[in-house]
């Protein structure tokens, strides 16, 4: 593993909130909810939920039974929604609410904080990340990337996903070349930046032969914000299989979805502390309804001159 040797940068178009696919996805989410019972009459309800068998596999493999391409991961779950008729289910007159845990819903209240509302912007962001992860999985499959995970084997073909508003340390390559070899062989996800979490709760990752000088590596606690994260080849498959599960897909902000998967130990994730990438937006973002977030992040020396989120020199 040779630090951040990115051999193939690809731009992936995000999904706009005002597109028809977002409205169709909202109808599919609502159909999943009303299919079980009228949750709107109760303050809190846990709807029926289960993970598919492929999401339970910590050592995924390609679809060997596929007649068209044995080196592939077939479309499934909510990935098939766009190709199916949109459910004839009316959307609520009030804002839809983000699900919590696996499939727990809370009754709408106008007093809820804005991040609890399932807005078109949040569904669009979920779709953007889900399709980006699918692209990683498909690219790896076409290249015949090995998904096997064996103790002692170094993970290659790591995918780095960056949103369009990031800045990063000028020496990020050197910093990550120290940290990447410290990851265990079966890691799924790595946060190079995060927000709204104290990521030093778990014991720091240590290596008798490596002494990081500027950044440390921790098992992830509850990281939010997906402006900069890396996926191992198997981790990309595992994250895809969780995020596309129909009762789970699009029902909350995508970073709350990954946060829950990490908290519930469905995804094995680690976090770089302090972050080596930050978000630069401080005004209205593509997702929030009002102003920019109050979370402040710092860099020693950003590539774009950023010292702290929103401060450019």
Coordinates of C-alpha atoms in Angstrom, one line a residue:
X1 CA 0.0 0.0 0.0
X2 CA 1.8 3.1 -1.2
X3 CA 0.1 6.0 0.5
X4 CA -2.4 7.9 -1.6
X5 CA -1.3 6.9 -5.1
X6 CA -4.5 7.8 -6.9
X7 CA -4.2 6.3 -10.4
X8 CA -7.6 7.2 -11.8
X9 CA -9.5 10.4 -10.8
X10 CA -13.2 10.3 -11.9
X11 CA -15.9 13.0 -11.6
X12 CA -19.2 11.6 -10.5
X13 CA -22.2 13.8 -11.1
X14 CA -24.4 14.3 -8.0
X15 CA -28.2 14.1 -8.1
X16 CA -30.2 17.3 -8.1
X17 CA -33.0 17.6 -5.5
X18 CA -35.5 18.9 -8.1
X19 CA -35.3 15.9 -10.4
X20 CA -38.1 13.4 -10.9
X21 CA -36.1 10.5 -9.6
X22 CA -35.9 12.1 -6.2
X23 CA -39.7 12.4 -6.0
X24 CA -40.0 8.8 -7.2
X25 CA -37.6 7.7 -4.5
X26 CA -39.6 9.5 -1.8
X27 CA -42.7 7.6 -2.9
X28 CA -40.8 4.4 -2.6
X29 CA -39.7 5.2 0.9
X30 CA -43.3 6.1 1.9
X31 CA -44.5 2.8 0.4
X32 CA -42.1 0.9 2.6
X33 CA -43.5 2.7 5.6
X34 CA -47.2 2.5 5.0
X35 CA -46.9 -1.1 3.8
X36 CA -46.7 -2.2 7.4
X37 CA -49.1 0.0 9.3
X38 CA -50.2 3.6 9.8
X39 CA -47.2 4.8 11.7
X40 CA -48.4 8.4 11.6
X41 CA -50.8 7.8 14.5
X42 CA -48.2 6.7 17.0
X43 CA -45.4 8.8 18.6
X44 CA -42.8 6.1 18.0
X45 CA -42.9 2.8 16.1
X46 CA -40.5 0.1 15.1
X47 CA -41.4 -1.2 11.8
X48 CA -40.5 -4.8 10.6
X49 CA -36.9 -5.0 9.5
X50 CA -34.3 -7.5 8.5
X51 CA -30.9 -7.4 6.7
X52 CA -30.6 -9.5 3.5
X53 CA -28.2 -12.4 3.6
X54 CA -25.6 -10.7 1.4
X55 CA -25.3 -7.8 3.9
X56 CA -24.5 -10.2 6.7
X57 CA -21.4 -11.6 4.8
X58 CA -18.3 -9.9 6.1
X59 CA -16.3 -11.5 3.3
X60 CA -18.3 -10.7 0.1
X61 CA -17.6 -12.2 -3.3
X62 CA -18.7 -11.6 -6.8
X63 CA -21.8 -13.2 -8.2
X64 CA -20.3 -16.5 -9.4
X65 CA -23.8 -17.7 -10.6
X66 CA -24.3 -14.8 -12.9
X67 CA -24.7 -16.0 -16.4
X68 CA -23.8 -12.6 -17.9
X69 CA -20.7 -11.7 -15.9
X70 CA -19.3 -13.8 -13.1
X71 CA -17.2 -10.9 -11.9
X72 CA -20.1 -8.6 -10.9
X73 CA -22.4 -7.6 -8.1
X74 CA -25.9 -7.6 -9.4
X75 CA -28.4 -4.8 -8.9
X76 CA -30.8 -5.5 -6.0
X77 CA -33.0 -3.8 -3.4
X78 CA -33.6 -0.1 -3.8
X79 CA -31.2 0.0 -6.8
X80 CA -34.1 -1.5 -8.8
X81 CA -36.6 1.2 -7.8
X82 CA -35.8 3.5 -10.7
X83 CA -36.6 0.8 -13.2
X84 CA -39.9 -0.2 -11.6
X85 CA -43.3 1.6 -11.6
X86 CA -43.5 4.3 -8.9
X87 CA -45.8 3.2 -6.0
X88 CA -49.1 5.0 -6.1
X89 CA -48.8 6.2 -2.5
X90 CA -49.5 9.8 -1.5
X91 CA -46.7 11.6 0.4
X92 CA -47.6 13.1 3.8
X93 CA -48.9 16.6 3.9
X94 CA -46.2 17.4 6.5
X95 CA -42.5 16.7 6.1
X96 CA -41.4 13.1 6.1
X97 CA -39.3 12.2 9.0
X98 CA -35.8 10.5 8.9
X99 CA -35.8 7.0 10.2
X100 CA -33.6 6.0 13.1
X101 CA -31.9 2.8 14.2
X102 CA -32.9 0.1 11.7
X103 CA -36.4 1.2 11.0
X104 CA -37.7 3.3 13.9
X105 CA -40.0 6.2 13.0
X106 CA -41.1 9.2 15.2
X107 CA -44.3 11.2 14.6
X108 CA -43.9 14.5 12.9
X109 CA -43.5 17.6 15.0
X110 CA -42.9 21.2 13.9
X111 CA -40.5 21.5 16.8
X112 CA -38.1 18.9 15.4
X113 CA -34.6 20.1 14.5
X114 CA -34.2 20.5 10.7
X115 CA -31.9 17.5 10.3
X116 CA -34.8 15.2 11.3
X117 CA -36.8 16.0 8.2
X118 CA -36.4 13.8 5.2
X119 CA -36.1 16.4 2.4
X120 CA -35.6 16.0 -1.3
X121 CA -32.1 17.4 -0.8
X122 CA -31.2 14.5 1.6
X123 CA -32.6 11.9 -0.7
X124 CA -30.6 13.4 -3.6
X125 CA -27.4 13.2 -1.5
X126 CA -28.2 9.6 -0.6
X127 CA -28.6 8.8 -4.3
X128 CA -25.4 10.6 -5.2
X129 CA -23.4 8.5 -2.7
X130 CA -25.1 5.2 -3.4
X131 CA -24.5 5.6 -7.2
X132 CA -20.9 6.6 -6.5
X133 CA -20.3 3.5 -4.4
X134 CA -22.0 1.4 -7.1
X135 CA -19.6 2.9 -9.6
X136 CA -16.6 1.9 -7.4
X137 CA -18.0 -1.7 -7.1
X138 CA -18.5 -2.0 -10.9
X139 CA -15.1 -0.5 -11.7
X140 CA -13.5 -3.0 -9.4
X141 CA -15.5 -5.9 -10.8
X142 CA -14.5 -5.0 -14.4
X143 CA -10.9 -4.8 -13.4
X144 CA -11.1 -8.1 -11.6
X145 CA -10.1 -6.7 -8.3
X146 CA -9.7 -9.3 -5.6
X147 CA -12.3 -9.0 -2.8
X148 CA -10.7 -11.6 -0.5
X149 CA -9.6 -10.5 2.9
X150 CA -7.0 -12.6 4.6
X151 CA -5.0 -11.7 7.7
X152 CA -1.7 -10.2 6.6
X153 CA -2.9 -9.2 3.2
X154 CA -2.7 -5.5 2.4
X155 CA -5.8 -4.0 0.9
X156 CA -5.1 -2.5 -2.5
X157 CA -7.4 -0.7 -5.0
X158 CA -8.7 1.6 -2.3
X159 CA -11.4 4.1 -3.5
X160 CA -11.4 7.7 -2.2
X161 CA -14.7 9.6 -2.4
X162 CA -14.5 13.4 -2.1
X163 CA -17.3 15.9 -2.2
X164 CA -16.8 19.1 -4.2
X165 CA -16.3 21.4 -1.2
X166 CA -13.3 20.0 0.4
X167 CA -9.8 21.2 1.2
X168 CA -7.0 18.9 2.5
X169 CA -3.6 19.1 4.1
X170 CA -0.8 19.9 1.6
X171 CA 1.1 16.9 2.8
X172 CA -1.9 14.5 3.0
X173 CA 0.0 11.9 0.9
X174 CA 2.8 11.7 3.5
X175 CA 0.4 11.6 6.4
X176 CA -1.8 8.9 4.9
X177 CA 1.3 6.8 3.9
X178 CA 1.9 6.5 7.7
X179 CA -1.6 5.7 8.7
X180 CA -2.8 3.3 5.9
X181 CA -0.5 0.4 6.9
X182 CA -2.0 0.5 10.4
X183 CA -5.4 -0.5 9.2
X184 CA -6.5 -4.1 9.9
X185 CA -6.9 -6.4 6.9
X186 CA -10.7 -6.5 7.2
X187 CA -11.4 -2.7 7.3
X188 CA -14.4 -1.4 5.3
X189 CA -14.4 2.3 5.6
X190 CA -12.0 5.1 6.5
X191 CA -13.0 8.7 7.4
X192 CA -10.4 11.3 6.3
X193 CA -12.7 14.0 7.6
X194 CA -15.8 14.0 9.8
X195 CA -18.2 16.3 11.8
X196 CA -20.5 16.2 14.9
X197 CA -18.7 13.5 16.7
X198 CA -15.9 12.9 19.2
X199 CA -13.9 10.3 17.4
X200 CA -11.4 9.7 20.2
X201 CA -13.8 7.6 22.3
X202 CA -12.3 4.2 21.3
X203 CA -8.6 3.3 22.1
X204 CA -6.2 4.6 19.5
X205 CA -4.9 2.2 16.9
X206 CA -1.3 1.4 17.7
X207 CA 1.5 -0.3 15.8
X208 CA 4.8 -1.3 17.4
X209 CA 6.7 -0.3 14.2
X210 CA 4.8 2.9 13.2
X211 CA 4.7 6.1 15.2
X212 CA 2.4 8.7 13.6
X213 CA 3.6 12.3 14.2
X214 CA 0.7 14.5 13.0
X215 CA -2.5 12.4 12.9
X216 CA -3.8 9.3 14.7
X217 CA -6.1 6.5 13.7
X218 CA -9.1 5.5 15.8
X219 CA -11.9 3.0 15.4
X220 CA -14.9 5.2 14.3
X221 CA -17.4 6.2 17.0
X222 CA -20.3 8.1 15.3
X223 CA -18.8 10.1 12.5
X224 CA -21.1 12.2 10.4
X225 CA -20.5 14.0 7.1
X226 CA -19.3 12.1 4.0
X227 CA -17.1 14.8 2.4
X228 CA -14.0 12.5 2.4
X229 CA -13.9 8.8 3.0
X230 CA -12.1 5.7 1.6
X231 CA -13.5 2.3 0.9
X232 CA -11.6 -1.0 0.6
X233 CA -12.8 -3.2 -2.3
X234 CA -14.8 -5.5 0.0
X235 CA -15.9 -2.5 2.1
X236 CA -17.5 -0.9 -1.0
X237 CA -19.5 -4.0 -1.7
X238 CA -20.6 -4.3 2.0
X239 CA -21.6 -0.7 2.2
X240 CA -23.6 -1.0 -1.0
X241 CA -25.4 -4.0 0.2
X242 CA -26.5 -2.2 3.4
X243 CA -27.4 1.1 1.9
X244 CA -29.6 -0.5 -0.9
X245 CA -31.7 -2.6 1.6
X246 CA -35.2 -1.4 0.9
X247 CA -36.5 -0.7 4.4
X248 CA -33.2 1.2 5.0
X249 CA -32.5 2.9 1.7
X250 CA -33.2 6.7 1.4
X251 CA -35.1 6.8 4.7
X252 CA -32.6 9.2 6.3
X253 CA -29.5 11.3 5.5
X254 CA -26.9 9.1 4.0
X255 CA -24.3 10.1 6.7
X256 CA -26.8 9.1 9.4
X257 CA -27.2 5.8 7.6
X258 CA -23.4 5.2 7.7
X259 CA -23.3 6.4 11.3
X260 CA -25.8 3.8 12.3
X261 CA -24.1 1.0 10.4
X262 CA -20.9 1.9 12.2
X263 CA -22.5 2.2 15.6
X264 CA -24.3 -1.1 15.1
X265 CA -21.0 -2.8 14.0
X266 CA -22.4 -3.6 10.6
X267 CA -19.5 -1.7 8.9
X268 CA -15.9 -1.8 10.2
X269 CA -14.7 1.8 10.1
X270 CA -11.8 4.0 11.2
X271 CA -11.3 7.7 11.5
X272 CA -8.3 10.0 11.0
X273 CA -7.9 12.4 14.0
X274 CA -7.4 15.3 13.5
X275 CA -9.0 15.2 10.0
X276 CA -6.8 15.7 7.0
X277 CA -9.7 17.0 4.9
X278 CA -12.4 19.5 5.8
X279 CA -15.5 21.1 4.2
X280 CA -15.1 24.7 3.2
X281 CA -18.8 25.7 3.0
X282 CA -20.2 28.0 5.7
X283 CA -23.3 29.3 3.9
X284 CA -26.4 27.3 2.9
X285 CA -25.2 23.8 1.8
X286 CA -26.8 21.5 -0.8
X287 CA -28.6 19.6 2.1
X288 CA -29.4 22.0 5.0
X289 CA -32.5 24.1 4.9
X290 CA -31.0 27.1 6.5
X291 CA -27.5 28.4 7.2
X292 CA -24.2 26.6 7.3
X293 CA -23.4 24.2 10.1
X294 CA -21.7 25.5 13.3
X295 CA -19.2 22.7 13.3
X296 CA -15.7 24.1 12.8
X297 CA -12.7 22.2 11.4
X298 CA -9.1 23.1 11.1
X299 CA -6.2 22.2 8.9
X300 CA -2.5 23.0 9.5
X301 CA -2.1 24.1 5.9
X302 CA -4.8 23.5 3.3
X303 CA -4.1 23.0 -0.4
X304 CA -6.6 25.8 -1.1
X305 CA -5.3 28.0 1.7
X306 CA -7.9 27.0 4.3
X307 CA -6.9 27.2 7.9
X308 CA -10.4 26.7 9.4
X309 CA -13.6 25.9 7.7
X310 CA -14.8 29.1 6.1
X311 CA -11.5 30.9 6.6
X312 CA -9.3 31.3 3.5
X313 CA -6.0 33.1 3.4

